[in-house]
Amino acid sequence: MLSECAQSCGLCSRFARSCADDHDSCAFWASIGECQANPNYMLNYCQLSCSVCQSGCSDSNENCGFWASIGECNANPNYMLPNCQLSCNTCDGGTGGGNNGGDNGGATILTAPAGSEVGRIQSAILEYNQRTCLRFVPRTNERDYVHIKRLTGCNSQVGVAGGMQELSLGNGCLGTGTILHELMHAVGFWHEHQRPDRDDYVTIYRENAESQHRHAFDKLSNSRTLGLSYDYGSIMHYESHAFSTNGRETIVPKRPLNGIVLGAAQDFSSLDLQKINKLYDCNK
């Protein structure tokens, strides 16, 4: 898309002015696959290294305008940004079709890990961008943003904290399910087993949990339920032996699981997506 629909994707103004890299590391980033893994940044600021330079601004496919109108500039940037530049509104005179009505401008992201790790993070981010109205984009100069770093453990603040907020993906934290889980914290959700109505669905055995992690089993009155039912299959649910200090269960379900394994989710459940889309009014 980036080369064939340059006019619809709005890249033409940059291509028309010059074809250059805006960062000294562009060639290296391109060599390790960042043009594909991080297209929203690379195809705008590393055009020479990513070989997407254009002499003009146009769409190469007659469907570019329609695709842009349904959010494909954000959901499918690898094709759209080079091939639908006009429709994605990245060049002078662009139609603005790349602005999907559900875009939430406050959610931005800066990824710090390198190489294949960035690819995993970008894949998880794409799940949010394609299946909700949230849009994670590379940070430029936004005041509020999430900074993903390799720190100790897997953790994130809950909700928008303001300014730079760190999200840690340390050793063992780069599975798709874990990344989705931590990003869901960042957009405003606590653990499922911390819901105020959790006692109707699970029994918590705090005495079996490591003392330094017992706070993770607290019941929270401010945890959002959004009028939706408890979800054993949520990406935000802990496993039954989470942080166990003695091999015994820390979370025991009170109702049939119907094949669900607590804490084993590697993808959003249907209710997870409903919660995100309801919290951010995605259906408006």
PDB file of C-alpha atoms in Angstrom:
ATOM      1  CA  MET A   1       0.000   0.000   0.000  1.00  0.00           C
ATOM      2  CA  LEU A   2       2.674   2.575   0.858  1.00  0.00           C
ATOM      3  CA  SER A   3       4.174   2.638  -2.618  1.00  0.00           C
ATOM      4  CA  GLU A   4       0.963   2.193  -4.611  1.00  0.00           C
ATOM      5  CA  CYS A   5      -1.472   4.393  -2.625  1.00  0.00           C
ATOM      6  CA  ALA A   6       0.809   7.242  -1.594  1.00  0.00           C
ATOM      7  CA  GLN A   7      -1.810   9.885  -2.274  1.00  0.00           C
ATOM      8  CA  SER A   8      -4.563   8.371  -0.119  1.00  0.00           C
ATOM      9  CA  CYS A   9      -2.229   7.555   2.756  1.00  0.00           C
ATOM     10  CA  GLY A  10      -1.063  11.155   2.962  1.00  0.00           C
ATOM     11  CA  LEU A  11       2.641  10.509   2.532  1.00  0.00           C
ATOM     12  CA  CYS A  12       2.960  12.640  -0.575  1.00  0.00           C
ATOM     13  CA  SER A  13       3.978  15.919   1.042  1.00  0.00           C
ATOM     14  CA  ARG A  14       7.023  14.294   2.612  1.00  0.00           C
ATOM     15  CA  PHE A  15       7.912  12.381  -0.523  1.00  0.00           C
ATOM     16  CA  ALA A  16       7.453  15.471  -2.668  1.00  0.00           C
ATOM     17  CA  ARG A  17       9.776  17.564  -0.503  1.00  0.00           C
ATOM     18  CA  SER A  18      12.632  15.093  -0.255  1.00  0.00           C
ATOM     19  CA  CYS A  19      13.596  11.477   0.095  1.00  0.00           C
ATOM     20  CA  ALA A  20      15.845  11.077   3.092  1.00  0.00           C
ATOM     21  CA  ASP A  21      16.260   9.506   6.502  1.00  0.00           C
ATOM     22  CA  ASP A  22      15.512  11.671   9.524  1.00  0.00           C
ATOM     23  CA  HIS A  23      17.592   9.601  11.959  1.00  0.00           C
ATOM     24  CA  ASP A  24      21.176   8.349  11.845  1.00  0.00           C
ATOM     25  CA  SER A  25      20.077   4.833  12.837  1.00  0.00           C
ATOM     26  CA  CYS A  26      17.518   4.378  10.047  1.00  0.00           C
ATOM     27  CA  ALA A  27      19.732   2.095   7.957  1.00  0.00           C
ATOM     28  CA  PHE A  28      20.422  -0.174  10.930  1.00  0.00           C
ATOM     29  CA  TRP A  29      16.776  -0.289  11.956  1.00  0.00           C
ATOM     30  CA  ALA A  30      15.794  -1.168   8.394  1.00  0.00           C
ATOM     31  CA  SER A  31      18.398  -3.964   8.328  1.00  0.00           C
ATOM     32  CA  ILE A  32      16.776  -5.677  11.331  1.00  0.00           C
ATOM     33  CA  GLY A  33      13.256  -5.488   9.913  1.00  0.00           C
ATOM     34  CA  GLU A  34      11.899  -2.350  11.554  1.00  0.00           C
ATOM     35  CA  CYS A  35      10.306  -1.112   8.308  1.00  0.00           C
ATOM     36  CA  GLN A  36       7.860  -4.005   8.662  1.00  0.00           C
ATOM     37  CA  ALA A  37       7.741  -4.227  12.466  1.00  0.00           C
ATOM     38  CA  ASN A  38       7.301  -0.496  13.140  1.00  0.00           C
ATOM     39  CA  PRO A  39       5.886   0.984   9.921  1.00  0.00           C
ATOM     40  CA  ASN A  40       4.058   3.912  11.518  1.00  0.00           C
ATOM     41  CA  TYR A  41       7.414   5.443  12.482  1.00  0.00           C
ATOM     42  CA  MET A  42       9.801   3.989   9.921  1.00  0.00           C
ATOM     43  CA  LEU A  43       7.847   4.756   6.771  1.00  0.00           C
ATOM     44  CA  ASN A  44       7.568   8.400   7.764  1.00  0.00           C
ATOM     45  CA  TYR A  45      11.068   9.033   9.106  1.00  0.00           C
ATOM     46  CA  CYS A  46      13.278   6.436   7.378  1.00  0.00           C
ATOM     47  CA  GLN A  47      11.924   6.571   3.831  1.00  0.00           C
ATOM     48  CA  LEU A  48      15.283   6.171   2.104  1.00  0.00           C
ATOM     49  CA  SER A  49      16.303   3.111   4.120  1.00  0.00           C
ATOM     50  CA  CYS A  50      12.842   1.569   3.782  1.00  0.00           C
ATOM     51  CA  SER A  51      12.836   2.182   0.007  1.00  0.00           C
ATOM     52  CA  VAL A  52       9.429   3.854  -0.064  1.00  0.00           C
ATOM     53  CA  CYS A  53      10.452   7.105  -1.783  1.00  0.00           C
ATOM     54  CA  GLN A  54       7.939   8.432  -4.288  1.00  0.00           C
ATOM     55  CA  SER A  55       8.198  11.090  -6.962  1.00  0.00           C
ATOM     56  CA  GLY A  56       4.572  12.101  -6.611  1.00  0.00           C
ATOM     57  CA  CYS A  57       1.538  11.713  -4.406  1.00  0.00           C
ATOM     58  CA  SER A  58      -1.242   9.429  -5.561  1.00  0.00           C
ATOM     59  CA  ASP A  59      -3.248   6.296  -4.847  1.00  0.00           C
ATOM     60  CA  SER A  60      -2.273   3.182  -6.775  1.00  0.00           C
ATOM     61  CA  ASN A  61      -5.560   1.380  -6.115  1.00  0.00           C
ATOM     62  CA  GLU A  62      -9.072   2.656  -6.811  1.00  0.00           C
ATOM     63  CA  ASN A  63     -10.234   1.226  -3.466  1.00  0.00           C
ATOM     64  CA  CYS A  64      -7.814   3.309  -1.364  1.00  0.00           C
ATOM     65  CA  GLY A  65     -10.444   5.871  -0.389  1.00  0.00           C
ATOM     66  CA  PHE A  66     -12.822   3.181   0.874  1.00  0.00           C
ATOM     67  CA  TRP A  67     -10.102   1.293   2.713  1.00  0.00           C
ATOM     68  CA  ALA A  68      -8.977   4.496   4.427  1.00  0.00           C
ATOM     69  CA  SER A  69     -12.564   5.282   5.460  1.00  0.00           C
ATOM     70  CA  ILE A  70     -12.833   2.000   7.391  1.00  0.00           C
ATOM     71  CA  GLY A  71      -9.546   2.474   9.244  1.00  0.00           C
ATOM     72  CA  GLU A  72      -7.125   0.479   7.111  1.00  0.00           C
ATOM     73  CA  CYS A  73      -4.441   3.213   7.250  1.00  0.00           C
ATOM     74  CA  ASN A  74      -4.043   2.374  10.945  1.00  0.00           C
ATOM     75  CA  ALA A  75      -4.866  -1.320  10.810  1.00  0.00           C
ATOM     76  CA  ASN A  76      -2.796  -2.203   7.734  1.00  0.00           C
ATOM     77  CA  PRO A  77      -0.032   0.445   7.489  1.00  0.00           C
ATOM     78  CA  ASN A  78       2.483  -1.833   5.713  1.00  0.00           C
ATOM     79  CA  TYR A  79       0.304  -1.741   2.605  1.00  0.00           C
ATOM     80  CA  MET A  80      -1.692   1.469   3.018  1.00  0.00           C
ATOM     81  CA  LEU A  81       0.981   4.051   3.800  1.00  0.00           C
ATOM     82  CA  PRO A  82       3.071   3.563   0.639  1.00  0.00           C
ATOM     83  CA  ASN A  83       0.177   2.729  -1.667  1.00  0.00           C
ATOM     84  CA  CYS A  84      -2.717   4.916  -0.448  1.00  0.00           C
ATOM     85  CA  GLN A  85      -0.917   8.102   0.537  1.00  0.00           C
ATOM     86  CA  LEU A  86      -3.629  10.547  -0.522  1.00  0.00           C
ATOM     87  CA  SER A  87      -6.478   8.690   1.169  1.00  0.00           C
ATOM     88  CA  CYS A  88      -4.508   8.210   4.385  1.00  0.00           C
ATOM     89  CA  ASN A  89      -3.898  11.968   4.548  1.00  0.00           C
ATOM     90  CA  THR A  90      -0.115  11.955   4.725  1.00  0.00           C
ATOM     91  CA  CYS A  91       0.489  14.385   1.892  1.00  0.00           C
ATOM     92  CA  ASP A  92      -0.651  17.895   0.989  1.00  0.00           C
ATOM     93  CA  GLY A  93      -4.261  17.849  -0.191  1.00  0.00           C
ATOM     94  CA  GLY A  94      -4.985  14.506   1.458  1.00  0.00           C
ATOM     95  CA  THR A  95      -8.618  13.607   2.030  1.00  0.00           C
ATOM     96  CA  GLY A  96      -8.263  12.846   5.711  1.00  0.00           C
ATOM     97  CA  GLY A  97      -9.636   9.365   5.162  1.00  0.00           C
ATOM     98  CA  GLY A  98      -6.896   7.968   7.369  1.00  0.00           C
ATOM     99  CA  ASN A  99      -8.478   9.461  10.467  1.00  0.00           C
ATOM    100  CA  ASN A 100     -10.620   6.650  11.756  1.00  0.00           C
ATOM    101  CA  GLY A 101     -13.454   8.078  13.821  1.00  0.00           C
ATOM    102  CA  GLY A 102     -12.619   5.948  16.846  1.00  0.00           C
ATOM    103  CA  ASP A 103      -9.047   7.202  17.181  1.00  0.00           C
ATOM    104  CA  ASN A 104      -7.992   8.063  20.734  1.00  0.00           C
ATOM    105  CA  GLY A 105      -5.145  10.547  20.365  1.00  0.00           C
ATOM    106  CA  GLY A 106      -4.038  10.279  23.991  1.00  0.00           C
ATOM    107  CA  ALA A 107      -2.744   6.718  23.740  1.00  0.00           C
ATOM    108  CA  THR A 108       0.816   6.785  22.436  1.00  0.00           C
ATOM    109  CA  ILE A 109       3.659   4.374  22.737  1.00  0.00           C
ATOM    110  CA  LEU A 110       7.443   4.345  22.607  1.00  0.00           C
ATOM    111  CA  THR A 111       9.022   0.919  22.363  1.00  0.00           C
ATOM    112  CA  ALA A 112      12.471   0.519  23.845  1.00  0.00           C
ATOM    113  CA  PRO A 113      13.349  -3.207  23.412  1.00  0.00           C
ATOM    114  CA  ALA A 114      15.102  -4.064  20.157  1.00  0.00           C
ATOM    115  CA  GLY A 115      15.035  -6.544  17.299  1.00  0.00           C
ATOM    116  CA  SER A 116      12.546  -9.413  17.397  1.00  0.00           C
ATOM    117  CA  GLU A 117      11.225  -8.163  20.737  1.00  0.00           C
ATOM    118  CA  VAL A 118       9.851  -5.073  19.028  1.00  0.00           C
ATOM    119  CA  GLY A 119       8.117  -7.315  16.505  1.00  0.00           C
ATOM    120  CA  ARG A 120       6.327  -9.184  19.285  1.00  0.00           C
ATOM    121  CA  ILE A 121       5.264  -5.949  20.930  1.00  0.00           C
ATOM    122  CA  GLN A 122       4.063  -4.518  17.626  1.00  0.00           C
ATOM    123  CA  SER A 123       2.042  -7.678  16.953  1.00  0.00           C
ATOM    124  CA  ALA A 124       0.276  -7.287  20.297  1.00  0.00           C
ATOM    125  CA  ILE A 125      -0.306  -3.591  19.667  1.00  0.00           C
ATOM    126  CA  LEU A 126      -1.818  -4.454  16.293  1.00  0.00           C
ATOM    127  CA  GLU A 127      -4.434  -6.547  18.102  1.00  0.00           C
ATOM    128  CA  TYR A 128      -5.567  -3.410  19.954  1.00  0.00           C
ATOM    129  CA  ASN A 129      -5.440  -1.256  16.837  1.00  0.00           C
ATOM    130  CA  GLN A 130      -7.451  -3.711  14.746  1.00  0.00           C
ATOM    131  CA  ARG A 131      -9.991  -4.984  17.292  1.00  0.00           C
ATOM    132  CA  THR A 132     -10.749  -1.886  19.372  1.00  0.00           C
ATOM    133  CA  CYS A 133     -11.006   1.842  18.686  1.00  0.00           C
ATOM    134  CA  LEU A 134      -7.775   2.454  20.604  1.00  0.00           C
ATOM    135  CA  ARG A 135      -4.736   3.425  18.551  1.00  0.00           C
ATOM    136  CA  PHE A 136      -1.214   2.943  19.870  1.00  0.00           C
ATOM    137  CA  VAL A 137       1.227   4.943  17.752  1.00  0.00           C
ATOM    138  CA  PRO A 138       4.957   5.724  18.006  1.00  0.00           C
ATOM    139  CA  ARG A 139       5.550   8.735  20.213  1.00  0.00           C
ATOM    140  CA  THR A 140       6.825  11.949  18.693  1.00  0.00           C
ATOM    141  CA  ASN A 141       6.338  14.775  21.219  1.00  0.00           C
ATOM    142  CA  GLU A 142       3.151  13.813  23.067  1.00  0.00           C
ATOM    143  CA  ARG A 143       3.068  14.707  26.765  1.00  0.00           C
ATOM    144  CA  ASP A 144       1.311  11.519  27.893  1.00  0.00           C
ATOM    145  CA  TYR A 145       2.763   8.236  26.675  1.00  0.00           C
ATOM    146  CA  VAL A 146       3.671   4.674  27.611  1.00  0.00           C
ATOM    147  CA  HIS A 147       7.368   3.781  27.602  1.00  0.00           C
ATOM    148  CA  ILE A 148       7.911   0.040  27.227  1.00  0.00           C
ATOM    149  CA  LYS A 149      11.177  -1.010  28.840  1.00  0.00           C
ATOM    150  CA  ARG A 150      13.036  -4.150  29.831  1.00  0.00           C
ATOM    151  CA  LEU A 151      12.952  -3.738  33.603  1.00  0.00           C
ATOM    152  CA  THR A 152      12.342  -6.353  36.309  1.00  0.00           C
ATOM    153  CA  GLY A 153       9.155  -8.362  35.939  1.00  0.00           C
ATOM    154  CA  CYS A 154       5.942  -7.795  33.996  1.00  0.00           C
ATOM    155  CA  ASN A 155       4.056  -4.767  35.266  1.00  0.00           C
ATOM    156  CA  SER A 156       2.290  -1.562  34.337  1.00  0.00           C
ATOM    157  CA  GLN A 157       0.453   1.283  35.969  1.00  0.00           C
ATOM    158  CA  VAL A 158      -3.317   1.038  35.618  1.00  0.00           C
ATOM    159  CA  GLY A 159      -4.860   3.685  33.396  1.00  0.00           C
ATOM    160  CA  VAL A 160      -3.409   6.939  32.131  1.00  0.00           C
ATOM    161  CA  ALA A 161      -1.082   8.346  34.779  1.00  0.00           C
ATOM    162  CA  GLY A 162      -0.051  11.472  32.883  1.00  0.00           C
ATOM    163  CA  GLY A 163       3.372  12.165  31.440  1.00  0.00           C
ATOM    164  CA  MET A 164       5.716   9.260  30.817  1.00  0.00           C
ATOM    165  CA  GLN A 165       4.572   5.990  32.388  1.00  0.00           C
ATOM    166  CA  GLU A 166       6.730   2.889  32.286  1.00  0.00           C
ATOM    167  CA  LEU A 167       5.515  -0.543  31.294  1.00  0.00           C
ATOM    168  CA  SER A 168       7.993  -3.289  32.132  1.00  0.00           C
ATOM    169  CA  LEU A 169       8.444  -6.371  29.968  1.00  0.00           C
ATOM    170  CA  GLY A 170      11.366  -8.117  31.627  1.00  0.00           C
ATOM    171  CA  ASN A 171      12.685 -11.638  31.181  1.00  0.00           C
ATOM    172  CA  GLY A 172       9.856 -14.072  30.458  1.00  0.00           C
ATOM    173  CA  CYS A 173       7.383 -11.264  29.740  1.00  0.00           C
ATOM    174  CA  LEU A 174       7.367 -11.224  25.940  1.00  0.00           C
ATOM    175  CA  GLY A 175       4.671 -13.785  25.260  1.00  0.00           C
ATOM    176  CA  THR A 176       1.694 -12.383  23.374  1.00  0.00           C
ATOM    177  CA  GLY A 177      -0.687 -12.999  26.264  1.00  0.00           C
ATOM    178  CA  THR A 178       1.576 -11.197  28.724  1.00  0.00           C
ATOM    179  CA  ILE A 179       2.015  -8.163  26.471  1.00  0.00           C
ATOM    180  CA  LEU A 180      -1.750  -7.921  25.881  1.00  0.00           C
ATOM    181  CA  HIS A 181      -2.266  -8.251  29.648  1.00  0.00           C
ATOM    182  CA  GLU A 182       0.130  -5.441  30.571  1.00  0.00           C
ATOM    183  CA  LEU A 183      -1.208  -3.134  27.869  1.00  0.00           C
ATOM    184  CA  MET A 184      -4.725  -3.751  29.168  1.00  0.00           C
ATOM    185  CA  HIS A 185      -3.513  -2.511  32.549  1.00  0.00           C
ATOM    186  CA  ALA A 186      -2.172   0.584  30.816  1.00  0.00           C
ATOM    187  CA  VAL A 187      -5.536   1.344  29.215  1.00  0.00           C
ATOM    188  CA  GLY A 188      -7.351   1.109  32.542  1.00  0.00           C
ATOM    189  CA  PHE A 189      -8.112  -2.425  33.736  1.00  0.00           C
ATOM    190  CA  TRP A 190      -7.227  -4.298  36.923  1.00  0.00           C
ATOM    191  CA  HIS A 191      -7.061  -8.087  37.249  1.00  0.00           C
ATOM    192  CA  GLU A 192     -10.320  -9.939  36.759  1.00  0.00           C
ATOM    193  CA  HIS A 193     -10.052 -11.707  40.130  1.00  0.00           C
ATOM    194  CA  GLN A 194      -9.884  -8.297  41.864  1.00  0.00           C
ATOM    195  CA  ARG A 195     -13.382  -7.271  40.786  1.00  0.00           C
ATOM    196  CA  PRO A 196     -15.695  -6.146  43.614  1.00  0.00           C
ATOM    197  CA  ASP A 197     -18.052  -9.053  42.817  1.00  0.00           C
ATOM    198  CA  ARG A 198     -15.307 -11.678  42.664  1.00  0.00           C
ATOM    199  CA  ASP A 199     -16.496 -13.516  45.794  1.00  0.00           C
ATOM    200  CA  ASP A 200     -19.463 -14.816  43.809  1.00  0.00           C
ATOM    201  CA  TYR A 201     -17.093 -16.483  41.342  1.00  0.00           C
ATOM    202  CA  VAL A 202     -13.809 -17.407  43.038  1.00  0.00           C
ATOM    203  CA  THR A 203     -12.370 -18.190  46.450  1.00  0.00           C
ATOM    204  CA  ILE A 204      -9.041 -16.504  47.208  1.00  0.00           C
ATOM    205  CA  TYR A 205      -6.534 -18.253  49.490  1.00  0.00           C
ATOM    206  CA  ARG A 206      -4.206 -15.420  50.421  1.00  0.00           C
ATOM    207  CA  GLU A 207      -2.409 -17.633  52.938  1.00  0.00           C
ATOM    208  CA  ASN A 208      -1.075 -19.722  50.042  1.00  0.00           C
ATOM    209  CA  ALA A 209       0.402 -16.694  48.268  1.00  0.00           C
ATOM    210  CA  GLU A 210       3.891 -15.285  48.696  1.00  0.00           C
ATOM    211  CA  SER A 211       3.701 -12.463  51.211  1.00  0.00           C
ATOM    212  CA  GLN A 212       5.189  -9.878  48.850  1.00  0.00           C
ATOM    213  CA  HIS A 213       2.481 -10.601  46.266  1.00  0.00           C
ATOM    214  CA  ARG A 214      -0.605 -10.865  48.481  1.00  0.00           C
ATOM    215  CA  HIS A 215      -1.670  -7.354  47.504  1.00  0.00           C
ATOM    216  CA  ALA A 216      -2.314  -8.717  44.008  1.00  0.00           C
ATOM    217  CA  PHE A 217      -5.257 -10.657  45.452  1.00  0.00           C
ATOM    218  CA  ASP A 218      -6.969  -7.673  47.077  1.00  0.00           C
ATOM    219  CA  LYS A 219     -10.578  -7.036  46.134  1.00  0.00           C
ATOM    220  CA  LEU A 220     -10.839  -3.560  44.618  1.00  0.00           C
ATOM    221  CA  SER A 221     -13.966  -1.455  44.857  1.00  0.00           C
ATOM    222  CA  ASN A 222     -12.767   0.738  41.976  1.00  0.00           C
ATOM    223  CA  SER A 223     -12.166  -2.165  39.599  1.00  0.00           C
ATOM    224  CA  ARG A 224     -14.344  -1.683  36.518  1.00  0.00           C
ATOM    225  CA  THR A 225     -17.052  -4.244  35.749  1.00  0.00           C
ATOM    226  CA  LEU A 226     -18.872  -2.016  33.215  1.00  0.00           C
ATOM    227  CA  GLY A 227     -22.007  -4.066  33.783  1.00  0.00           C
ATOM    228  CA  LEU A 228     -20.406  -7.130  32.183  1.00  0.00           C
ATOM    229  CA  SER A 229     -20.200 -10.571  33.750  1.00  0.00           C
ATOM    230  CA  TYR A 230     -17.172 -12.131  35.445  1.00  0.00           C
ATOM    231  CA  ASP A 231     -14.859 -13.709  32.892  1.00  0.00           C
ATOM    232  CA  TYR A 232     -12.844 -16.813  33.804  1.00  0.00           C
ATOM    233  CA  GLY A 233     -11.282 -16.693  30.330  1.00  0.00           C
ATOM    234  CA  SER A 234     -10.107 -13.083  30.517  1.00  0.00           C
ATOM    235  CA  ILE A 235      -6.561 -12.152  29.517  1.00  0.00           C
ATOM    236  CA  MET A 236      -6.591 -10.342  32.892  1.00  0.00           C
ATOM    237  CA  HIS A 237      -7.291 -13.443  35.014  1.00  0.00           C
ATOM    238  CA  TYR A 238      -4.558 -15.022  37.128  1.00  0.00           C
ATOM    239  CA  GLU A 239      -3.855 -18.743  37.037  1.00  0.00           C
ATOM    240  CA  SER A 240      -5.064 -20.942  39.875  1.00  0.00           C
ATOM    241  CA  HIS A 241      -1.600 -21.279  41.461  1.00  0.00           C
ATOM    242  CA  ALA A 242      -0.460 -17.693  40.879  1.00  0.00           C
ATOM    243  CA  PHE A 243       2.325 -16.662  43.297  1.00  0.00           C
ATOM    244  CA  SER A 244       1.792 -19.800  45.383  1.00  0.00           C
ATOM    245  CA  THR A 245       4.342 -20.259  48.132  1.00  0.00           C
ATOM    246  CA  ASN A 246       3.439 -23.861  48.953  1.00  0.00           C
ATOM    247  CA  GLY A 247       2.184 -25.385  45.693  1.00  0.00           C
ATOM    248  CA  ARG A 248      -1.446 -24.992  46.699  1.00  0.00           C
ATOM    249  CA  GLU A 249      -4.070 -23.040  44.806  1.00  0.00           C
ATOM    250  CA  THR A 250      -4.439 -19.339  45.427  1.00  0.00           C
ATOM    251  CA  ILE A 251      -7.579 -18.968  43.273  1.00  0.00           C
ATOM    252  CA  VAL A 252     -10.344 -21.577  43.159  1.00  0.00           C
ATOM    253  CA  PRO A 253     -13.385 -21.095  40.889  1.00  0.00           C
ATOM    254  CA  LYS A 254     -16.849 -21.479  42.378  1.00  0.00           C
ATOM    255  CA  ARG A 255     -18.549 -22.234  39.085  1.00  0.00           C
ATOM    256  CA  PRO A 256     -17.916 -24.641  36.192  1.00  0.00           C
ATOM    257  CA  LEU A 257     -15.118 -23.503  33.882  1.00  0.00           C
ATOM    258  CA  ASN A 258     -16.433 -25.377  30.841  1.00  0.00           C
ATOM    259  CA  GLY A 259     -12.958 -26.160  29.555  1.00  0.00           C
ATOM    260  CA  ILE A 260     -11.369 -22.818  30.441  1.00  0.00           C
ATOM    261  CA  VAL A 261      -7.981 -22.929  32.198  1.00  0.00           C
ATOM    262  CA  LEU A 262      -7.532 -19.979  34.534  1.00  0.00           C
ATOM    263  CA  GLY A 263      -4.722 -17.665  33.506  1.00  0.00           C
ATOM    264  CA  ALA A 264      -3.936 -19.520  30.275  1.00  0.00           C
ATOM    265  CA  ALA A 265      -5.378 -16.986  27.823  1.00  0.00           C
ATOM    266  CA  GLN A 266      -3.057 -15.833  25.036  1.00  0.00           C
ATOM    267  CA  ASP A 267      -5.644 -13.643  23.350  1.00  0.00           C
ATOM    268  CA  PHE A 268      -8.488 -11.325  24.269  1.00  0.00           C
ATOM    269  CA  SER A 269     -11.689 -13.025  25.309  1.00  0.00           C
ATOM    270  CA  SER A 270     -14.928 -11.746  23.824  1.00  0.00           C
ATOM    271  CA  LEU A 271     -15.679 -10.009  27.125  1.00  0.00           C
ATOM    272  CA  ASP A 272     -12.222  -8.385  27.211  1.00  0.00           C
ATOM    273  CA  LEU A 273     -12.952  -6.709  23.888  1.00  0.00           C
ATOM    274  CA  GLN A 274     -16.418  -5.704  25.048  1.00  0.00           C
ATOM    275  CA  LYS A 275     -14.922  -4.072  28.153  1.00  0.00           C
ATOM    276  CA  ILE A 276     -12.353  -2.052  26.219  1.00  0.00           C
ATOM    277  CA  ASN A 277     -14.832  -0.969  23.578  1.00  0.00           C
ATOM    278  CA  LYS A 278     -17.402  -0.019  26.216  1.00  0.00           C
ATOM    279  CA  LEU A 279     -14.940   1.936  28.370  1.00  0.00           C
ATOM    280  CA  TYR A 280     -13.771   3.964  25.373  1.00  0.00           C
ATOM    281  CA  ASP A 281     -17.209   4.304  23.738  1.00  0.00           C
ATOM    282  CA  CYS A 282     -15.954   2.553  20.629  1.00  0.00           C
ATOM    283  CA  ASN A 283     -19.441   1.990  19.265  1.00  0.00           C
ATOM    284  CA  LYS A 284     -20.291   5.688  19.037  1.00  0.00           C
TER     285      LYS A 284
END
